[in-house]
GROMACS .gro file of C-alpha atoms in nm:
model
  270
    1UNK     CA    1   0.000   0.000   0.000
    2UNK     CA    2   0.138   0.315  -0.088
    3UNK     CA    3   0.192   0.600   0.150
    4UNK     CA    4   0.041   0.966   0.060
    5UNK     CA    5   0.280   1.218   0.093
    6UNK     CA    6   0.035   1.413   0.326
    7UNK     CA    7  -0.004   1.039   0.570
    8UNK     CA    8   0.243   1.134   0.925
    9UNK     CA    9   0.496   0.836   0.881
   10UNK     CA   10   0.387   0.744   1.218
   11UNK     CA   11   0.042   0.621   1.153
   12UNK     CA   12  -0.042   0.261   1.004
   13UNK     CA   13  -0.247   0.304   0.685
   14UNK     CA   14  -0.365  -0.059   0.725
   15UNK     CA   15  -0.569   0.028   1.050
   16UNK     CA   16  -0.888   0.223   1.021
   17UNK     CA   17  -0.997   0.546   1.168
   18UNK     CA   18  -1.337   0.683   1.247
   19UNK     CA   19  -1.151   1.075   1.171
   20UNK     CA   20  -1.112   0.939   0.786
   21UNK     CA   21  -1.372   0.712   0.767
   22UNK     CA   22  -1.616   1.080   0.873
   23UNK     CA   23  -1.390   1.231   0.592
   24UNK     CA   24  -1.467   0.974   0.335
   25UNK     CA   25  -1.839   0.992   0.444
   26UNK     CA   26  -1.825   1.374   0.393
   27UNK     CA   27  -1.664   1.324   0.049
   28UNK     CA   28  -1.283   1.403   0.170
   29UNK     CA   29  -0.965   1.331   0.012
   30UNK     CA   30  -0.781   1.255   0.373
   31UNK     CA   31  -0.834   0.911   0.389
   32UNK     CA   32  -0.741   0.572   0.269
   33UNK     CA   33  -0.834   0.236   0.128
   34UNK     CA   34  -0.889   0.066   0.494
   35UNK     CA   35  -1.081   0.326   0.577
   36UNK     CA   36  -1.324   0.343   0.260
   37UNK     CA   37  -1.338  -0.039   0.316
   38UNK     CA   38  -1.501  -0.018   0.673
   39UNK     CA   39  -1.695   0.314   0.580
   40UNK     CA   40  -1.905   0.111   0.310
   41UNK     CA   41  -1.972  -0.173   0.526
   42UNK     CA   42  -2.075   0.073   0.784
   43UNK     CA   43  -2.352   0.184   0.495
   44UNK     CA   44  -2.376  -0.173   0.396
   45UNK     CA   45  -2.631  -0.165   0.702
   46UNK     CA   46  -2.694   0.206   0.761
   47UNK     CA   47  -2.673   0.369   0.381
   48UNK     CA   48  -2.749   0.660   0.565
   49UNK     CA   49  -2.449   0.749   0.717
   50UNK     CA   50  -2.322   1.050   0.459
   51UNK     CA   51  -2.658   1.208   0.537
   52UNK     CA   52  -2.626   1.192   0.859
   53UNK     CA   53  -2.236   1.322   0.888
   54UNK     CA   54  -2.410   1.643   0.685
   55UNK     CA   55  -2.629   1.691   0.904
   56UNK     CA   56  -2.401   1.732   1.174
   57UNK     CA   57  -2.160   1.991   0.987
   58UNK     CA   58  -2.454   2.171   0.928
   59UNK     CA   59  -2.534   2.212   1.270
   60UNK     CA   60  -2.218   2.265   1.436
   61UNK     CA   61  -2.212   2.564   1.163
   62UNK     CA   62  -2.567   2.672   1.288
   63UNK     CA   63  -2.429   2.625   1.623
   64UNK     CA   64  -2.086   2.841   1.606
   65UNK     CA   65  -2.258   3.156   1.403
   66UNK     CA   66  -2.561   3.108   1.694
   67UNK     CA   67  -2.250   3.137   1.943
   68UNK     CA   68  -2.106   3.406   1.756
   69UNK     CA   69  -2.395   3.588   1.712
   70UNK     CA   70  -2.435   3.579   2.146
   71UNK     CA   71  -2.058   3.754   2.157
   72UNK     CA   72  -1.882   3.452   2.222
   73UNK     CA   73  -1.505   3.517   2.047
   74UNK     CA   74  -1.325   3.172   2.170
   75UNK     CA   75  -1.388   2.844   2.027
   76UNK     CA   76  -1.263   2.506   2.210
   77UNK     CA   77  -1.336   2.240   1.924
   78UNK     CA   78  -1.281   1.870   2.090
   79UNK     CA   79  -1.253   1.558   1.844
   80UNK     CA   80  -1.245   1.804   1.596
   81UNK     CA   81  -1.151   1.543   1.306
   82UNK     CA   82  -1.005   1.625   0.965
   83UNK     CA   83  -1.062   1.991   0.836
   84UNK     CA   84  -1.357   2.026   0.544
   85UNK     CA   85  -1.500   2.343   0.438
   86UNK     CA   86  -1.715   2.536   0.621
   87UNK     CA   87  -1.514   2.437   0.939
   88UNK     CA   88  -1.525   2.603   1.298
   89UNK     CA   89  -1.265   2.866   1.250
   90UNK     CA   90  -1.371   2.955   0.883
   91UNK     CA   91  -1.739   3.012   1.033
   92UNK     CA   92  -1.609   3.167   1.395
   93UNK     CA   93  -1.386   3.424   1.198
   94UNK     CA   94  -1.609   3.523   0.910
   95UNK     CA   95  -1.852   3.639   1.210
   96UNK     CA   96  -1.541   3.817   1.384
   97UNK     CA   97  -1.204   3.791   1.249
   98UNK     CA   98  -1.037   3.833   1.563
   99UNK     CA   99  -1.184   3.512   1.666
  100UNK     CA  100  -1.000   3.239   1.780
  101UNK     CA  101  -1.022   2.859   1.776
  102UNK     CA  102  -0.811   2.581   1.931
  103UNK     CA  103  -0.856   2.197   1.781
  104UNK     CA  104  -0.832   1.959   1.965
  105UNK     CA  105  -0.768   1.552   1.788
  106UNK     CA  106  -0.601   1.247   1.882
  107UNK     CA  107  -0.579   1.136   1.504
  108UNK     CA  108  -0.206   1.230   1.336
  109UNK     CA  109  -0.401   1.232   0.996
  110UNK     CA  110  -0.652   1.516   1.145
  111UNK     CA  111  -0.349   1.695   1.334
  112UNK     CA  112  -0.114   1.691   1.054
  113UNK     CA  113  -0.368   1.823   0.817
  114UNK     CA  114  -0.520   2.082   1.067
  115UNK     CA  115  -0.146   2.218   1.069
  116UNK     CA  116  -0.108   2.257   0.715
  117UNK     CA  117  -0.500   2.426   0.671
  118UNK     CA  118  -0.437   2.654   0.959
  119UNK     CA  119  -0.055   2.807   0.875
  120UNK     CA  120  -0.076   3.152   0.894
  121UNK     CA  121  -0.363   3.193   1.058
  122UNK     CA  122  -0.254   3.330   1.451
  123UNK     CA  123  -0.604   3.280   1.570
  124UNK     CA  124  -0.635   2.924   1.552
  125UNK     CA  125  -0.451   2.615   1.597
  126UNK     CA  126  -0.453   2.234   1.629
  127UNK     CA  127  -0.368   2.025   1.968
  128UNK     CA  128  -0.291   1.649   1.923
  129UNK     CA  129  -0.428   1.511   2.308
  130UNK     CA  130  -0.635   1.272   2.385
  131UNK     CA  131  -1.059   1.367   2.446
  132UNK     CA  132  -1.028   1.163   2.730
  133UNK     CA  133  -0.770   1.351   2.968
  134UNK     CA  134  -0.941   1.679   2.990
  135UNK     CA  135  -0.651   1.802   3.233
  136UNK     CA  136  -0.432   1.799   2.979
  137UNK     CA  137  -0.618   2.032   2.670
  138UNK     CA  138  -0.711   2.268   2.940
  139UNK     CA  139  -0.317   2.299   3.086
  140UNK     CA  140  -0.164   2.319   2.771
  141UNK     CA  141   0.049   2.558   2.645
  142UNK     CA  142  -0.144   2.601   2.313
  143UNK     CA  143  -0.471   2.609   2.474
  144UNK     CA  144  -0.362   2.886   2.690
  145UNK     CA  145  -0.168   3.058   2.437
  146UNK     CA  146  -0.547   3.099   2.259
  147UNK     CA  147  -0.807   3.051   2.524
  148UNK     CA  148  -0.857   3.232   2.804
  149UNK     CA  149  -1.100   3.027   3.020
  150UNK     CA  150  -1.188   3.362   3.225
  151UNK     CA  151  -1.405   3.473   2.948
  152UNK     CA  152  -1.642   3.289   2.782
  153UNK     CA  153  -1.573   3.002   2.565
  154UNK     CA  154  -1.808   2.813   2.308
  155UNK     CA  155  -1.682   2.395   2.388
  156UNK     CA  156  -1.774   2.220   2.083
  157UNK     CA  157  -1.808   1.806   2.136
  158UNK     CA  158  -1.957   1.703   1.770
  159UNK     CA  159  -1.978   1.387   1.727
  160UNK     CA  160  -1.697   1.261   1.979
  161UNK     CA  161  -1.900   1.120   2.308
  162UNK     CA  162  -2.047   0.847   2.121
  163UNK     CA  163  -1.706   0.713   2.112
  164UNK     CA  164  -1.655   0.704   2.461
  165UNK     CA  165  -1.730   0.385   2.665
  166UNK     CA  166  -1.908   0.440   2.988
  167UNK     CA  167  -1.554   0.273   3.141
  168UNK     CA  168  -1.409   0.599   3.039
  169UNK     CA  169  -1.670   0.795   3.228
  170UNK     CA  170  -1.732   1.047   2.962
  171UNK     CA  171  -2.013   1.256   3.205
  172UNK     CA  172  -1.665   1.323   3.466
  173UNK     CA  173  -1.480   1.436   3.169
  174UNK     CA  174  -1.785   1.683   3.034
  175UNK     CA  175  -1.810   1.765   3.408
  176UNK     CA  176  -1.475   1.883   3.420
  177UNK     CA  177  -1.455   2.094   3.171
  178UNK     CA  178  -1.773   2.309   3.205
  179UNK     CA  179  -1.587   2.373   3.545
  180UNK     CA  180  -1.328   2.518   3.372
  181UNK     CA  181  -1.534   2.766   3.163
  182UNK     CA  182  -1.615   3.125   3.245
  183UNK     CA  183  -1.986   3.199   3.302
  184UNK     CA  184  -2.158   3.247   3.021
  185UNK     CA  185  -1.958   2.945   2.842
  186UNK     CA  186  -2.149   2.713   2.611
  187UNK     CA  187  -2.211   2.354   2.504
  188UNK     CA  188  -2.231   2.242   2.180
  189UNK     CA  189  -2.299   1.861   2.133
  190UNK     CA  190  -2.416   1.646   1.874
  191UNK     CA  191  -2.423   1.241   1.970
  192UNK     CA  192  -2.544   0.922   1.849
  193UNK     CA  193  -2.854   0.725   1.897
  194UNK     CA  194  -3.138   0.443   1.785
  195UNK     CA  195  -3.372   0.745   1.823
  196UNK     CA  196  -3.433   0.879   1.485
  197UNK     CA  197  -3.204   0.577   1.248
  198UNK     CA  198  -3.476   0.485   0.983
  199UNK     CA  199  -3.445   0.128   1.072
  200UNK     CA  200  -3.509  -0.119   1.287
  201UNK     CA  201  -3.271  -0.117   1.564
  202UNK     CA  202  -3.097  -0.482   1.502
  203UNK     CA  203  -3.014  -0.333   1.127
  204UNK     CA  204  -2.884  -0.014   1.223
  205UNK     CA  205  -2.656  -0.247   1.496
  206UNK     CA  206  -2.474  -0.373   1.185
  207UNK     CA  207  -2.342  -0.050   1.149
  208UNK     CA  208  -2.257  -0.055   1.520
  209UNK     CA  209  -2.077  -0.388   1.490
  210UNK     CA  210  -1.867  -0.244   1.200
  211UNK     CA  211  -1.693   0.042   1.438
  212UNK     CA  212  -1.637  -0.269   1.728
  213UNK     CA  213  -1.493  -0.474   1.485
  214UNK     CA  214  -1.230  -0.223   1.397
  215UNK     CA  215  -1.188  -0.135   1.781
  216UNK     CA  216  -1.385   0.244   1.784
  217UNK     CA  217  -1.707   0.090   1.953
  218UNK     CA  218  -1.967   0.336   1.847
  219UNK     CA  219  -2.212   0.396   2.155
  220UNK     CA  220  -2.553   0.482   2.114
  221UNK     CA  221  -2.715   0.665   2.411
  222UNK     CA  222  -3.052   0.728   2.455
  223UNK     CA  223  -3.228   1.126   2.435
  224UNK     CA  224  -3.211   1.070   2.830
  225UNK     CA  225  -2.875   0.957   2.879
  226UNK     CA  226  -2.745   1.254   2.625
  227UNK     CA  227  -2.933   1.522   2.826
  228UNK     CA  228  -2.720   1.403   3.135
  229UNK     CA  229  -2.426   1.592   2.949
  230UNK     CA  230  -2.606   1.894   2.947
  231UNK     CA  231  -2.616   1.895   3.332
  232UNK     CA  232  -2.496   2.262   3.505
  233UNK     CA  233  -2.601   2.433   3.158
  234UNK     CA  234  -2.918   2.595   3.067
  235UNK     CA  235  -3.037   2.430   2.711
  236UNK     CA  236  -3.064   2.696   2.472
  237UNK     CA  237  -3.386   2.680   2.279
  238UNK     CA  238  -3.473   2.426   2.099
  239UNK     CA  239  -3.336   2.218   2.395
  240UNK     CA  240  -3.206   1.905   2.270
  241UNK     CA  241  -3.389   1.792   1.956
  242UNK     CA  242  -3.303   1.596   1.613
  243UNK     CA  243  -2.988   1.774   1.390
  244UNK     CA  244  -3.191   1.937   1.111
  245UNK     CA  245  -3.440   2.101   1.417
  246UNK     CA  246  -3.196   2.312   1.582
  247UNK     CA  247  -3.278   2.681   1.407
  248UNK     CA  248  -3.293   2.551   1.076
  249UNK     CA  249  -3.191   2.731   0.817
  250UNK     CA  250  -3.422   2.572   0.528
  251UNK     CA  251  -3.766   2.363   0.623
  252UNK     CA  252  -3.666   2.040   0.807
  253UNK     CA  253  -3.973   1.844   0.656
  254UNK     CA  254  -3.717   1.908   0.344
  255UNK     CA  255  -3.450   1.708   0.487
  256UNK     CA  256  -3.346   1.312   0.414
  257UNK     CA  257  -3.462   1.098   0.712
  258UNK     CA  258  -3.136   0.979   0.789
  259UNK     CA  259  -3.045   1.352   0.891
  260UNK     CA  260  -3.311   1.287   1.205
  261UNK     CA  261  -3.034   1.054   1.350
  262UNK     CA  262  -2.933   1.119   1.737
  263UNK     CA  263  -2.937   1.440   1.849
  264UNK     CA  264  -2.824   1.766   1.905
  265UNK     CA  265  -2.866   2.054   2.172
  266UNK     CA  266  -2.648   2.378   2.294
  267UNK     CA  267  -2.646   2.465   2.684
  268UNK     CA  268  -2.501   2.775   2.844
  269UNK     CA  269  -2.373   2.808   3.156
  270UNK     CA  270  -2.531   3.072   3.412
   0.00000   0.00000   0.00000
């Protein structure tokens, strides 16, 4: 298998990765073979899947001009994945060019690329750590560089919870970092569920077996046990609804049924 001259020498191109297999879905060039392989067996199950993965751009975009909009200048984006257009610092800085936004992925592919979108640009940058050691984005030296957590700060978490395991304690980890945030702080979160998948629940599990065979178990929460994240915000209205429902831009009764898929919801803190 040959090696793209963009691919970090350090990652194995024969393993696949949920950050390119959401880039392949999303019609991305960042991603390889392996990862196209267990993408379409993913749709083998839930075709689906690139209507749902636009659905979710679309509202984080919704979500960061909303935040924007409110006067919020700092963007924390968590599991931020592989850069496409229309991403959070494009949005964040066409609203206010002084904005600034700080990635944050585990993936080398997503970090390397981030690097190369983002050179020149001082108010933004890229953070390889891991989503599950919240300590460790908040202390370091390029978060602080960007973010100052005694102002307000909009914490984006699209589509990352749903690959935590409950072992990992993800609600400890949300915890601690809305207890980092200034007042008036928010939430933006987008996760995966059965609620809303177009299918019966032991079809759409085929697609769930596909991201545990390749080790990223893909966990689907219920509305219930997603709210729980929300916990110490105050849900900005709609509250915590399907994707294409959150202050649509065009009629949602317009939108493919797949884009109903799990939900999404943005808090603020008092």
């Amino acid at each position: 298998m040959e090696r793209p001259a963009w691919a970090p020498r350090s990652i194995d191109i024969s393993v696949p990765s949920v950050s390119r297999m959401y880039d392949y879905y999303l019609g991305g060039s960042h991603n390889f073979e392996v990862d196209r392989q267990a993408a379409r067996k993913a749709m083998e199950f839930m075709p689906g899947l690139p209507k749902i993965m636009q659905a979710n751009r679309a509202f984080m975009r919704r979500a960061v001009r909303f935040a924007a909009a409110e006067g919020i200048t700092q963007f924390l984006d968590i599991g931020s994945g592989i850069p496409t257009f229309g991403n959070v610092h494009e949005v964040a800085q066409a609203a206010d060019p002084d904005a600034r936004v700080m990635y944050v992925d585990h993936d080398p592919v997503a970090v390397a690329h981030s690097r190369a979108v983002l050179e020149g640009n001082d108010g933004a940058d890229i953070l390889a750590a891991d989503h599950r050691k919240p300590r460790e984005i908040l202390n370091s030296s390029e978060v602080r560089r960007l973010i100052d957590l005694n102002r307000p700060v909009a914490l984006l978490l699209v589509a990352i919870l749903h690959f935590v395991e409950d072992a990992d304690d993800p609600y400890a980890a949300v915890t601690e970092l809305r207890e980092a945030l200034a007042p008036g702080s928010m939430l933006v979160l987008t996760h995966a569920s059965y609620d809303g998948v177009p299918l019966p629940p032991e079809r759409a599990g085929g697609a769930v077996d596909v991201y545990q065979s390749i080790r990223n178990p893909l966990i689907m929460r219920t509305r219930d046990e997603i709210a729980r994240f929300f916990e110490g915000y105050d849900m900005v209205e709609p509250g915590l609804v399907p994707m294409p429902q959150w202050r649509p831009d065009t009629a949602p009764e317009d939108e493919d049924p797949y884009a109903f898929s799990g939900f999404a919801g943005v808090g603020r803190t008092a």
